[in-house]
Short mmCIF file of C-alpha atoms in Angstrom, two decimals:
data_model
loop_
_atom_site.label_atom_id
_atom_site.label_comp_id
_atom_site.label_asym_id
_atom_site.label_seq_id
_atom_site.Cartn_x
_atom_site.Cartn_y
_atom_site.Cartn_z
CA MET Z 8 -258.68 102.14 123.77
CA GLU Z 9 -256.68 105.22 123.37
CA GLU Z 10 -254.22 105.46 120.33
CA ILE Z 11 -250.66 104.00 121.43
CA GLN Z 12 -247.62 105.53 119.91
CA PHE Z 13 -244.23 103.78 120.08
CA VAL Z 14 -241.24 106.21 120.34
CA LYS Z 15 -237.53 105.79 121.01
CA ASP Z 16 -234.66 107.93 122.03
CA TYR Z 17 -236.46 110.81 123.27
CA LYS Z 18 -234.25 112.04 126.11
CA GLU Z 19 -234.31 115.63 124.64
CA ASN Z 20 -238.23 115.84 124.92
CA THR Z 21 -238.84 117.59 128.20
CA VAL Z 22 -242.13 116.06 128.41
CA LEU Z 23 -241.60 112.49 127.66
CA ARG Z 24 -238.31 112.50 129.62
CA ALA Z 25 -240.31 113.50 132.81
CA SER Z 26 -242.90 110.97 132.10
CA PHE Z 27 -240.33 108.37 131.75
CA ASN Z 28 -238.68 109.22 135.04
CA GLU Z 29 -242.18 109.33 136.79
CA LEU Z 30 -242.81 105.67 135.64
CA ALA Z 31 -239.13 104.72 136.70
CA GLU Z 32 -239.81 106.09 140.19
CA LYS Z 33 -243.13 104.38 140.54
CA THR Z 34 -241.63 100.94 139.43
CA PHE Z 35 -238.07 100.92 140.68
CA GLY Z 36 -237.55 104.06 142.73
CA LEU Z 37 -235.09 105.49 140.23
CA ASN Z 38 -234.89 108.90 138.48
CA PHE Z 39 -232.43 109.54 135.58
CA GLU Z 40 -232.87 113.52 135.72
CA ALA Z 41 -229.56 114.20 137.46
CA TRP Z 42 -227.87 111.78 135.51
CA TYR Z 43 -229.29 113.54 132.35
CA ARG Z 44 -228.51 117.03 133.48
CA ALA Z 45 -224.76 116.06 134.27
CA GLY Z 46 -224.48 115.01 130.69
CA PHE Z 47 -224.05 111.31 131.33
CA TRP Z 48 -227.18 110.15 129.54
CA GLY Z 49 -225.66 109.61 126.04
CA GLY Z 50 -226.32 107.64 122.91
CA ASP Z 51 -225.63 104.31 124.62
CA TYR Z 52 -228.86 104.32 126.70
CA ILE Z 53 -232.04 104.41 124.62
CA PRO Z 54 -235.54 103.80 125.85
CA PHE Z 55 -238.08 102.24 123.58
CA SER Z 56 -241.43 103.29 124.89
CA ALA Z 57 -245.37 103.06 124.38
CA VAL Z 58 -246.82 106.35 125.03
CA ILE Z 59 -250.38 107.72 125.26
CA ARG Z 60 -250.84 111.39 125.12
CA ASN Z 61 -247.23 112.13 126.05
CA ARG Z 62 -247.33 109.76 129.02
CA VAL Z 63 -244.97 106.90 128.97
CA ILE Z 64 -246.96 103.83 129.87
CA ALA Z 65 -244.47 100.93 129.11
CA ASN Z 66 -240.73 100.85 128.50
CA VAL Z 67 -237.74 98.62 127.61
CA SER Z 68 -234.46 100.38 127.40
CA VAL Z 69 -231.38 99.48 125.34
CA ASN Z 70 -228.03 99.62 126.54
CA HIS Z 71 -225.13 99.64 124.12
CA MET Z 72 -222.44 97.48 125.96
CA GLY Z 73 -218.91 97.57 124.17
CA PHE Z 74 -217.15 94.69 125.79
CA VAL Z 75 -213.48 93.60 125.60
CA LYS Z 76 -213.07 89.81 126.13
CA ASP Z 77 -209.72 87.97 125.72
CA GLY Z 78 -208.54 91.10 123.76
CA ARG Z 79 -211.41 90.98 121.28
CA LYS Z 80 -214.03 93.46 121.01
CA ARG Z 81 -217.65 92.60 121.24
CA PHE Z 82 -220.77 94.65 120.94
CA TYR Z 83 -223.73 93.41 123.08
CA LEU Z 84 -227.22 94.82 124.01
CA GLN Z 85 -228.32 94.85 127.67
CA LEU Z 86 -231.80 95.46 128.13
CA GLY Z 87 -233.03 97.17 131.28
CA THR Z 88 -235.59 99.51 132.63
CA VAL Z 89 -238.41 96.99 131.65
CA MET Z 90 -241.51 98.40 133.15
CA THR Z 91 -245.36 98.83 132.48
CA ASP Z 92 -247.82 101.03 134.22
CA LYS Z 93 -250.14 99.13 136.61
CA GLU Z 94 -253.31 100.17 134.45
CA TYR Z 95 -251.61 99.01 131.23
CA ARG Z 96 -250.26 95.53 132.15
CA MET Z 97 -251.32 92.35 130.41
CA GLN Z 98 -251.78 94.07 127.02
CA GLY Z 99 -248.78 92.92 125.46
CA LEU Z 100 -246.83 96.09 125.43
CA SER Z 101 -243.53 94.63 126.46
CA ARG Z 102 -243.66 92.11 123.94
CA ARG Z 103 -244.27 94.48 121.19
CA LEU Z 104 -241.44 96.76 122.44
CA MET Z 105 -239.19 93.64 122.68
CA GLU Z 106 -240.05 92.61 119.08
CA TRP Z 107 -239.42 96.04 117.90
CA ILE Z 108 -236.03 96.13 119.46
CA PHE Z 109 -235.10 92.63 118.02
CA LYS Z 110 -236.12 94.07 114.54
CA GLU Z 111 -233.97 97.26 114.93
CA TYR Z 112 -230.78 95.33 116.12
CA GLU Z 113 -231.12 92.29 113.92
CA GLY Z 114 -227.66 91.22 112.56
CA ARG Z 115 -225.97 94.32 114.42
CA VAL Z 116 -224.90 92.75 117.77
CA ASP Z 117 -223.01 89.82 119.16
CA GLY Z 118 -225.67 89.05 121.74
CA ILE Z 119 -228.28 90.30 124.12
CA TYR Z 120 -228.77 89.93 127.75
CA LEU Z 121 -230.67 91.14 130.67
CA PHE Z 122 -231.17 90.85 134.46
CA ALA Z 123 -234.72 89.76 135.26
CA ASN Z 124 -236.77 89.84 138.40
CA ASP Z 125 -237.39 86.29 139.36
CA THR Z 126 -241.30 86.91 139.13
CA VAL Z 127 -241.02 86.98 135.36
CA LEU Z 128 -238.96 84.06 134.76
CA ASP Z 129 -241.52 82.53 132.20
CA PHE Z 130 -241.68 85.72 130.07
CA TYR Z 131 -238.04 86.00 128.48
CA PRO Z 132 -237.70 82.29 127.12
CA ARG Z 133 -240.55 83.24 124.72
CA PHE Z 134 -238.13 85.54 122.95
CA GLY Z 135 -235.25 82.96 122.85
CA PHE Z 136 -233.47 83.86 126.11
CA ARG Z 137 -232.06 81.18 128.24
CA VAL Z 138 -230.95 81.27 131.89
CA ALA Z 139 -227.12 81.64 132.37
CA ARG Z 140 -225.06 81.25 135.37
CA GLU Z 141 -222.32 83.84 136.49
CA TYR Z 142 -219.35 83.08 138.51
CA GLN Z 143 -217.50 85.21 141.24
CA TYR Z 144 -213.83 84.97 141.92
CA TYR Z 145 -212.63 85.37 145.46
CA LYS Z 146 -209.72 84.61 147.82
CA ASN Z 147 -208.87 84.27 151.34
CA LEU Z 148 -207.01 87.10 152.79
CA GLY Z 149 -205.42 85.20 155.80
CA ASN Z 150 -202.04 85.26 154.52
CA LEU Z 151 -202.01 88.76 152.76
CA ASN Z 152 -200.23 90.43 155.58
CA ALA Z 153 -197.40 87.84 155.36
CA VAL Z 154 -196.54 89.02 151.82
CA PRO Z 155 -194.33 92.08 151.28
CA GLN Z 156 -196.04 95.04 149.96
CA ARG Z 157 -193.34 95.62 147.54
CA ASP Z 158 -194.30 92.56 145.61
CA TYR Z 159 -197.74 93.70 145.38
CA GLU Z 160 -196.38 97.14 143.95
CA LYS Z 161 -194.27 95.02 141.47
CA ARG Z 162 -197.42 92.85 140.48
CA ALA Z 163 -199.57 96.07 140.17
CA GLY Z 164 -197.20 97.71 137.78
CA ARG Z 165 -195.09 99.77 140.18
CA ASN Z 166 -191.42 99.27 140.71
CA GLY Z 167 -191.72 99.84 144.60
CA ASN Z 168 -188.12 101.64 144.68
CA ASN Z 169 -189.19 103.75 147.63
CA ILE Z 170 -190.97 100.97 149.53
CA GLY Z 171 -189.42 98.48 151.71
CA LYS Z 172 -185.81 99.59 151.69
CA GLY Z 173 -183.56 98.55 154.75
CA SER Z 174 -184.60 94.97 154.47
CA ALA Z 175 -182.18 92.45 152.97
CA ASP Z 176 -184.86 89.74 152.26
CA GLY Z 177 -187.64 92.28 151.74
CA THR Z 178 -190.16 90.90 154.30
CA SER Z 179 -190.05 92.39 157.78
CA ALA Z 180 -189.33 96.05 156.84
CA ASP Z 181 -191.74 95.81 153.95
CA ASN Z 182 -194.60 94.54 156.15
CA GLU Z 183 -193.86 97.18 158.57
CA ILE Z 184 -194.20 99.91 155.91
CA TYR Z 185 -197.35 98.19 154.57
CA GLN Z 186 -198.91 98.71 157.96
CA GLN Z 187 -197.94 102.32 158.00
CA ASN Z 188 -199.46 102.92 154.62
CA VAL Z 189 -202.62 101.24 155.83
CA SER Z 190 -202.66 103.17 159.07
CA ARG Z 191 -201.84 106.62 157.29
CA GLY Z 192 -204.70 106.61 154.92
CA LYS Z 193 -202.76 106.07 151.60
CA VAL Z 194 -206.10 105.28 150.16
CA GLN Z 195 -208.01 108.56 149.63
CA ASN Z 196 -211.77 108.72 149.46
CA VAL Z 197 -212.75 110.62 146.14
CA CYS Z 198 -215.61 113.14 147.01
CA LEU Z 199 -218.39 113.09 144.56
CA GLU Z 200 -221.05 115.24 145.96
CA SER Z 201 -221.88 117.47 143.20
CA PRO Z 202 -222.55 117.49 139.30
CA GLU Z 203 -219.22 119.45 138.97
CA ASP Z 204 -217.37 116.62 140.99
CA TRP Z 205 -219.08 114.04 138.77
CA LYS Z 206 -217.94 115.77 135.50
CA ALA Z 207 -214.42 116.19 136.93
CA PHE Z 208 -214.21 112.37 137.72
CA ALA Z 209 -215.75 111.30 134.57
CA LYS Z 210 -213.14 113.40 132.62
CA LYS Z 211 -210.27 111.92 134.67
CA ILE Z 212 -211.35 108.38 134.61
CA THR Z 213 -211.23 108.31 130.68
CA ALA Z 214 -207.51 107.99 130.91
CA TYR Z 215 -207.76 104.97 133.09
CA HIS Z 216 -208.98 101.45 132.22
CA PRO Z 217 -210.86 98.63 134.05
CA GLN Z 218 -208.64 95.67 134.83
CA GLY Z 219 -210.71 92.48 134.38
CA ASN Z 220 -210.79 89.92 131.49
CA PHE Z 221 -214.32 90.83 130.56
CA THR Z 222 -214.54 94.59 130.62
CA ASN Z 223 -217.06 97.21 129.43
CA ASP Z 224 -216.46 100.75 128.13
CA ASN Z 225 -219.67 102.29 128.94
CA LEU Z 226 -218.66 105.53 130.55
CA GLY Z 227 -222.36 106.79 131.04
CA LEU Z 228 -223.29 103.52 132.90
CA LEU Z 229 -220.17 103.79 135.21
CA MET Z 230 -221.19 107.38 135.98
CA PHE Z 231 -224.74 106.36 136.89
CA TYR Z 232 -223.18 104.27 139.77
CA ALA Z 233 -220.36 106.68 140.46
CA SER Z 234 -222.63 109.71 140.83
CA GLY Z 235 -225.35 107.59 142.75
CA LEU Z 236 -225.22 104.38 144.64
CA PHE Z 237 -221.40 104.33 144.80
CA LYS Z 238 -220.62 107.95 145.24
CA ASP Z 239 -219.01 107.32 148.62
CA SER Z 240 -217.26 104.07 147.65
CA ILE Z 241 -214.65 105.31 145.25
CA TYR Z 242 -211.05 105.64 146.15
CA TYR Z 243 -207.63 106.80 144.72
CA ILE Z 244 -204.52 104.90 145.51
CA GLU Z 245 -201.57 107.23 144.77
CA ALA Z 246 -198.95 104.50 144.89
CA LEU Z 247 -200.46 102.60 142.13
CA ASP Z 248 -202.16 105.56 140.29
CA ALA Z 249 -205.36 103.57 140.29
CA TYR Z 250 -209.04 104.14 141.15
CA ALA Z 251 -210.94 101.55 143.17
CA ILE Z 252 -214.49 101.20 143.77
CA ALA Z 253 -214.75 99.02 146.85
CA GLU Z 254 -216.95 98.32 150.01
CA THR Z 255 -216.79 95.88 152.96
CA GLU Z 256 -219.60 93.61 153.96
CA GLY Z 257 -218.76 92.07 157.29
CA ASP Z 258 -215.20 90.64 156.88
CA THR Z 259 -215.40 90.68 153.16
CA LEU Z 260 -213.71 93.36 150.86
CA ILE Z 261 -215.73 93.72 147.66
CA LEU Z 262 -213.69 95.08 144.86
CA TYR Z 263 -216.35 96.19 142.56
CA ASP Z 264 -213.78 97.53 139.88
CA VAL Z 265 -210.37 98.76 139.35
CA TYR Z 266 -209.29 101.51 136.98
CA ALA Z 267 -205.64 102.06 136.16
CA LYS Z 268 -203.36 103.38 133.46
CA GLN Z 269 -201.40 99.97 133.41
CA GLU Z 270 -202.21 96.61 134.47
CA THR Z 271 -202.97 96.23 138.03
CA ASP Z 272 -203.27 93.09 140.15
CA PRO Z 273 -206.62 93.39 142.23
CA GLU Z 274 -204.89 91.72 145.39
CA GLY Z 275 -202.36 94.67 145.20
CA VAL Z 276 -205.14 96.91 145.33
CA ALA Z 277 -206.67 95.05 148.21
CA VAL Z 278 -203.49 95.73 150.41
CA TYR Z 279 -204.49 99.12 150.88
CA PHE Z 280 -207.83 98.37 152.14
CA TYR Z 281 -206.55 95.53 154.52
CA PRO Z 282 -206.32 96.65 158.31
CA ALA Z 283 -204.57 93.74 160.08
CA ASN Z 284 -206.94 90.84 161.20
CA THR Z 285 -210.20 92.51 160.30
CA LEU Z 286 -210.74 91.53 156.73
CA LYS Z 287 -210.91 87.67 155.67
CA GLU Z 288 -211.92 87.60 152.08
CA LEU Z 289 -211.50 89.65 148.86
CA ALA Z 290 -214.43 89.11 146.44
CA LEU Z 291 -214.32 90.60 142.94
CA GLY Z 292 -217.02 92.26 141.02
CA PHE Z 293 -215.31 91.42 137.78
CA THR Z 294 -213.60 88.58 136.08
CA PRO Z 295 -209.69 88.89 136.83
CA LYS Z 296 -207.20 88.42 134.00
CA ASP Z 297 -205.27 86.13 136.10
CA THR Z 298 -207.35 83.54 137.96
CA ARG Z 299 -204.59 81.69 139.54
CA GLY Z 300 -204.90 81.82 143.34
CA TYR Z 301 -208.68 82.53 143.26
CA GLU Z 302 -211.41 80.22 144.01
CA CYS Z 303 -214.62 80.46 142.08
CA ARG Z 304 -218.08 80.14 142.96
CA GLU Z 305 -221.82 80.43 141.20
CA TYR Z 306 -222.82 84.09 141.80
CA LYS Z 307 -226.55 85.10 142.01
CA GLU Z 308 -228.17 88.40 143.22
CA ASP Z 309 -231.26 88.18 145.20
CA ASP Z 310 -234.41 87.98 143.19
CA THR Z 311 -232.48 88.20 140.05
CA THR Z 312 -231.95 85.99 137.07
CA VAL Z 313 -229.48 86.55 134.09
CA PHE Z 314 -230.82 85.77 130.56
CA VAL Z 315 -228.89 85.70 127.48
CA LYS Z 316 -229.58 85.41 123.79
CA GLY Z 317 -227.48 84.89 120.74
CA GLN Z 318 -224.71 82.41 119.50
CA GLU Z 319 -222.09 84.55 121.07
CA LEU Z 320 -223.42 84.28 124.62
CA GLN Z 321 -224.53 80.55 124.57
CA SER Z 322 -221.48 79.45 126.21
CA PHE Z 323 -221.20 82.03 128.72
CA SER Z 324 -222.13 79.91 131.76
CA GLU Z 325 -219.24 77.28 130.72
CA GLU Z 326 -216.75 80.18 130.68
CA ARG Z 327 -217.17 80.68 134.36
CA SER Z 328 -217.32 84.44 133.98
CA MET Z 329 -219.63 87.13 135.26
CA PHE Z 330 -220.75 90.59 133.59
CA PRO Z 331 -219.09 93.34 135.72
CA LEU Z 332 -221.37 94.30 138.52
CA LEU Z 333 -220.86 97.89 137.62
CA SER Z 334 -222.18 97.14 134.11
CA HIS Z 335 -225.62 96.11 135.25
CA ALA Z 336 -228.32 98.38 133.84
#
């Protein structure tokens, strides 16, 4: 058998990076080249790979994930891009890469987690991982239209002085102006068509902060989504000075994340996406700071299981939380 080399963090090596992208294309349909060229592949995404003659034949990537939970900083590793070329499978390469990573980060992290394909559920427990459950927070939007927009502005951190005037009780006039705001397009789609757009948005977003109770500061990973899968789903709400990444599925508004300079209520953001009588549910892609008024359900993506390792994450399921959807590597 040809000699196998084990290398890591080689993003500046043109040949190895191209081979890594080729294997990622074959395995997942992903290519990281545009992300790299835009400058978003930084030091928080590190491939650990098995290589033969400058050809990447197996890989496990490490993502440095700085989280803030309940006001306290945590440092986790998220493993991802786990792949082996077909002709080199069943040779223990993934095992050797995992063991290398564990040795490299021993005593340096608060926990390790990953999202695994359901076909490999027997593999990760061999390394001390255990299955974890995630929970999603959601609420019925049926009564949203009955609440004055001014209240949402206040709850979102704005005083609403220019909204809802002319009503003594702050109800009917506020609701009328709310409808006008929706119909007049107060939600602005952020155009991210080119690398220049991506860089401008990345520079801008550094002044804004995610609004959940369990948040991640990995800008490179956010921009992987913002420049790819979600580039048409990013919005700016001027009245709140907030960015939202959101989509609708049927009659559900999925609010993947909210970025604002001050604390902002997710429901206050949802108001601006809510044409009357068309949406029935708000579902969050993150754990809100204030869960009052929300219902909670177990969340599981198709063909995906969450595994966690380390004392810090042992109680993750009982905390009824979720890793932000835009933090999945």
